[in-house]
XYZ file of C-alpha atoms in Angstrom:
291
model
C 0.047 0.152 -0.065
C 0.893 3.769 -0.426
C -0.279 6.643 1.389
C -2.757 8.672 -0.855
C -2.111 12.071 -2.082
C -5.157 14.444 -1.992
C -7.069 13.772 1.173
C -7.811 15.245 4.635
C -8.363 13.836 7.776
C -11.850 14.191 9.416
C -13.415 13.472 12.894
C -13.850 9.863 13.699
C -11.098 8.653 11.691
C -12.979 9.382 8.523
C -11.082 10.815 5.671
C -12.141 13.154 2.445
C -10.522 12.179 -0.515
C -10.385 15.052 -3.042
C -8.486 13.159 -5.974
C -11.372 13.170 -8.279
C -14.913 15.142 -8.538
C -16.389 12.646 -6.349
C -15.053 13.993 -3.357
C -15.443 10.570 -1.247
C -16.057 10.837 2.463
C -14.746 7.210 3.590
C -15.182 5.698 6.899
C -12.375 3.596 8.704
C -11.795 0.443 6.944
C -14.003 1.634 4.084
C -13.155 2.444 0.001
C -13.755 5.316 -2.244
C -16.125 4.722 -5.187
C -12.995 3.733 -7.321
C -12.597 0.828 -4.716
C -8.780 0.943 -4.971
C -8.435 3.888 -2.138
C -8.989 2.438 1.602
C -9.307 4.265 4.697
C -6.783 2.412 7.136
C -7.045 3.884 10.903
C -7.678 7.170 9.540
C -5.162 7.398 6.799
C -5.772 7.038 2.991
C -3.980 4.412 1.181
C -3.625 3.461 -2.571
C -3.928 -0.444 -2.611
C -2.768 -0.487 -6.385
C 0.478 1.577 -6.218
C 2.747 -0.387 -8.991
C 0.487 -3.036 -9.390
C 0.580 -3.087 -13.338
C -2.615 -5.027 -14.526
C -1.514 -4.670 -18.217
C 1.503 -3.276 -20.159
C 1.624 -3.043 -24.187
C 3.454 -1.059 -26.736
C 0.896 0.797 -28.722
C 0.814 2.779 -31.763
C 0.084 6.620 -30.462
C -3.078 6.636 -32.818
C -4.243 3.939 -30.610
C -4.924 6.180 -27.593
C -6.261 7.672 -29.776
C -3.915 10.418 -30.552
C -3.694 11.909 -33.927
C -2.031 15.254 -33.725
C 0.613 14.266 -31.070
C 3.861 12.877 -32.475
C 2.056 10.332 -35.200
C 3.797 7.349 -36.013
C 5.434 6.975 -32.715
C 5.004 4.191 -30.049
C 3.523 4.738 -26.463
C 4.392 2.166 -23.588
C 0.869 1.719 -22.217
C 0.227 0.834 -18.664
C -2.714 -0.091 -16.530
C -3.431 -0.882 -13.034
C -6.943 -1.737 -11.665
C -10.020 0.209 -10.861
C -12.120 3.092 -11.883
C -13.924 5.913 -10.693
C -16.807 5.758 -13.055
C -19.247 2.692 -13.163
C -19.990 2.630 -17.139
C -22.094 -0.003 -18.124
C -20.670 -0.046 -21.748
C -16.850 -0.296 -20.500
C -14.651 -1.852 -23.029
C -11.819 -2.763 -20.172
C -14.508 -3.767 -17.567
C -12.071 -6.971 -16.474
C -9.652 -4.448 -14.828
C -11.838 -1.344 -14.177
C -14.682 -2.874 -12.487
C -14.614 -5.070 -9.247
C -10.869 -4.609 -8.520
C -10.374 -5.812 -5.175
C -10.822 -9.563 -6.516
C -7.625 -9.328 -8.550
C -5.078 -6.903 -6.702
C -3.050 -9.658 -5.374
C -2.495 -11.222 -8.656
C -0.220 -8.471 -9.721
C 3.465 -8.168 -8.660
C 4.711 -4.497 -7.910
C 6.593 -3.046 -10.857
C 8.703 -0.026 -9.663
C 8.205 3.340 -11.537
C 11.952 3.208 -12.813
C 11.269 -0.310 -14.298
C 8.382 1.200 -16.307
C 10.505 3.984 -17.519
C 13.387 1.572 -18.389
C 10.964 -0.684 -20.455
C 9.534 2.202 -22.310
C 13.033 3.298 -23.357
C 14.245 -0.181 -24.234
C 11.062 -0.673 -26.308
C 11.987 2.515 -28.323
C 8.704 4.232 -27.278
C 8.375 8.042 -27.313
C 5.926 8.260 -24.549
C 4.170 6.505 -21.586
C 0.280 6.248 -21.686
C -1.377 5.732 -18.757
C -4.647 4.053 -20.073
C -6.961 1.082 -20.382
C -8.436 1.792 -16.765
C -8.581 5.273 -15.313
C -5.242 6.682 -14.790
C -6.722 9.160 -12.160
C -7.371 6.351 -9.631
C -3.559 5.187 -9.887
C -2.434 8.790 -9.598
C 0.212 8.234 -6.970
C 1.921 5.771 -9.192
C 1.351 7.547 -12.566
C 2.869 10.644 -10.993
C 5.959 9.027 -9.838
C 6.402 7.202 -13.197
C 5.878 10.794 -15.036
C 8.495 12.503 -13.069
C 11.047 9.911 -13.953
C 9.865 9.678 -17.537
C 10.413 13.434 -18.101
C 13.813 13.066 -16.767
C 14.575 10.273 -19.238
C 13.145 12.599 -22.162
C 9.804 10.530 -22.596
C 6.502 11.998 -22.825
C 3.327 11.607 -20.693
C -0.015 10.961 -21.713
C -3.519 10.170 -19.706
C -6.300 8.362 -21.448
C -8.892 9.674 -19.055
C -12.735 10.119 -18.157
C -11.516 13.641 -17.227
C -12.786 13.405 -13.775
C -9.777 14.493 -12.070
C -10.023 17.307 -9.404
C -8.563 20.689 -10.139
C -5.815 20.023 -7.339
C -4.804 16.726 -9.285
C -4.457 18.407 -12.639
C -2.197 21.204 -11.158
C -0.014 18.669 -9.562
C 0.217 16.411 -12.818
C 0.240 19.375 -15.440
C 4.121 20.003 -15.328
C 4.689 16.495 -16.285
C 1.788 15.828 -18.594
C 2.189 16.395 -22.200
C -1.051 14.956 -23.868
C -4.530 13.710 -22.654
C -7.323 12.118 -24.504
C -10.476 12.717 -22.579
C -13.431 10.780 -22.969
C -16.477 13.160 -23.197
C -19.247 10.435 -23.102
C -22.163 12.512 -23.265
C -23.374 16.132 -23.017
C -26.327 15.423 -20.868
C -26.358 15.223 -17.080
C -28.752 12.524 -16.726
C -26.547 10.363 -19.115
C -23.608 10.683 -16.572
C -25.652 9.891 -13.616
C -27.628 6.918 -15.289
C -24.612 5.418 -16.932
C -21.436 6.213 -15.242
C -22.553 7.411 -11.527
C -20.886 10.685 -12.345
C -21.486 14.482 -13.481
C -20.975 16.199 -16.488
C -19.579 19.620 -15.362
C -16.310 18.335 -13.888
C -15.280 16.772 -17.048
C -16.254 19.788 -19.090
C -13.993 21.823 -16.479
C -11.133 19.399 -16.890
C -10.839 19.518 -20.628
C -10.867 23.552 -20.230
C -8.135 23.233 -17.522
C -6.178 20.898 -19.297
C -5.860 23.082 -22.294
C -5.190 26.094 -20.081
C -2.237 24.297 -18.801
C -0.757 23.650 -22.223
C -1.574 20.268 -22.307
C -2.430 18.764 -25.695
C -6.213 17.706 -25.593
C -7.812 15.512 -28.082
C -11.338 14.101 -27.092
C -13.197 10.854 -27.687
C -16.996 10.236 -27.779
C -18.138 6.599 -27.757
C -21.509 6.899 -29.735
C -24.070 4.482 -28.262
C -27.391 4.057 -30.215
C -30.265 5.369 -28.158
C -28.450 6.859 -25.398
C -26.036 9.649 -26.807
C -26.709 9.748 -30.705
C -29.088 12.322 -31.278
C -28.307 15.080 -33.423
C -29.067 17.768 -30.683
C -26.407 16.111 -28.519
C -23.955 15.444 -30.755
C -24.113 19.156 -31.887
C -24.043 20.294 -28.230
C -20.486 18.221 -28.103
C -19.076 19.579 -31.157
C -20.062 23.024 -30.128
C -18.412 22.784 -26.585
C -15.160 21.616 -28.291
C -15.217 24.440 -30.564
C -15.736 26.810 -27.589
C -12.683 25.580 -26.189
C -10.310 25.345 -29.291
C -11.611 24.524 -32.742
C -8.195 22.619 -33.294
C -8.958 20.053 -30.423
C -9.361 16.516 -32.647
C -12.725 14.763 -31.879
C -12.602 11.078 -32.247
C -15.965 9.814 -32.899
C -15.955 6.032 -31.791
C -18.275 2.966 -32.892
C -19.865 1.155 -29.918
C -19.810 -2.576 -29.696
C -22.046 -4.502 -27.334
C -19.974 -5.398 -23.995
C -20.426 -5.770 -20.127
C -23.892 -4.798 -19.105
C -24.806 -3.342 -22.504
C -24.942 -6.442 -24.549
C -28.366 -6.091 -25.500
C -27.467 -2.723 -27.286
C -27.013 -2.397 -31.083
C -23.485 -1.697 -32.528
C -23.320 1.813 -33.761
C -23.907 2.125 -37.398
C -22.027 3.685 -40.044
C -24.248 6.226 -41.082
C -24.796 7.437 -37.518
C -21.096 8.088 -37.303
C -20.813 9.723 -40.576
C -23.722 12.050 -39.407
C -21.867 12.898 -36.285
C -18.829 13.546 -38.428
C -20.766 15.899 -40.597
C -21.988 17.506 -37.425
C -18.329 18.157 -36.158
C -17.043 19.675 -39.237
C -20.434 21.892 -39.789
C -19.713 23.203 -36.017
C -16.425 24.174 -37.140
C -14.121 21.784 -35.927
C -10.834 21.595 -37.849
C -10.493 17.846 -37.207
C -12.990 15.077 -36.980
C -12.175 11.279 -37.039
C -14.230 8.072 -37.067
C -13.031 5.209 -35.105
C -13.614 1.702 -33.953
C -15.424 0.871 -37.448
C -14.503 -1.117 -40.485
C -14.071 0.482 -43.823
C -14.450 4.312 -42.831
């Protein structure tokens, strides 16, 4: 275990975690929403520090980042857990119910990650697959060493970090792909057990700190595929910076959304046209064949 960052002690050995926008207040022996941060005797600990559940060499375009050192490779790492509860999660095996699996993974120290990235001829380290916010302490330690070694750092994130966390990581964070899953509060509440506004604020704040930002929206039939909502997403991105690339991704049934239909190509093309009509300079379709 590693003592957590971004928490304060409360009365009766409770703690207040402000790593992300949930601002969990956790009772003794209890866990945050992410299920990987636990209150032990009035101190908050990360249970997944250095517990790498996945490590791969990926093309940077897979993150997806199309305008950040295209053609390069990223050393991608993940731990366990997430601060969202999305029923459509594509990586639910590692993001959901993490406590069943923590003991399966032996620690990999931060310098080992950097060494592996360098020896693999990667230009960057991507904190991805599950939500990097929930393994912030580990990502932060790796990122600082990566910067010394001349590597870039990338978050692939749901954007639910607190302002304090963004300020802390920003000096070492070079790029981020932020999932903007919807532009409706009710969607976030129903499907993610989260709120919309903190995600919007994170996108704006990351840009203000000079982090290269690209945005991804997974288009789910019947959930967030209306013309009005897609237009709202495009207009928001434009309001932050028209040059932010927007990745429109096709949905495939998975996890708790196996009864939903895949996104059809016509819907994705409609979304792309909406993005371009809204003035965005870079709109891409992904996770679909023959686009």
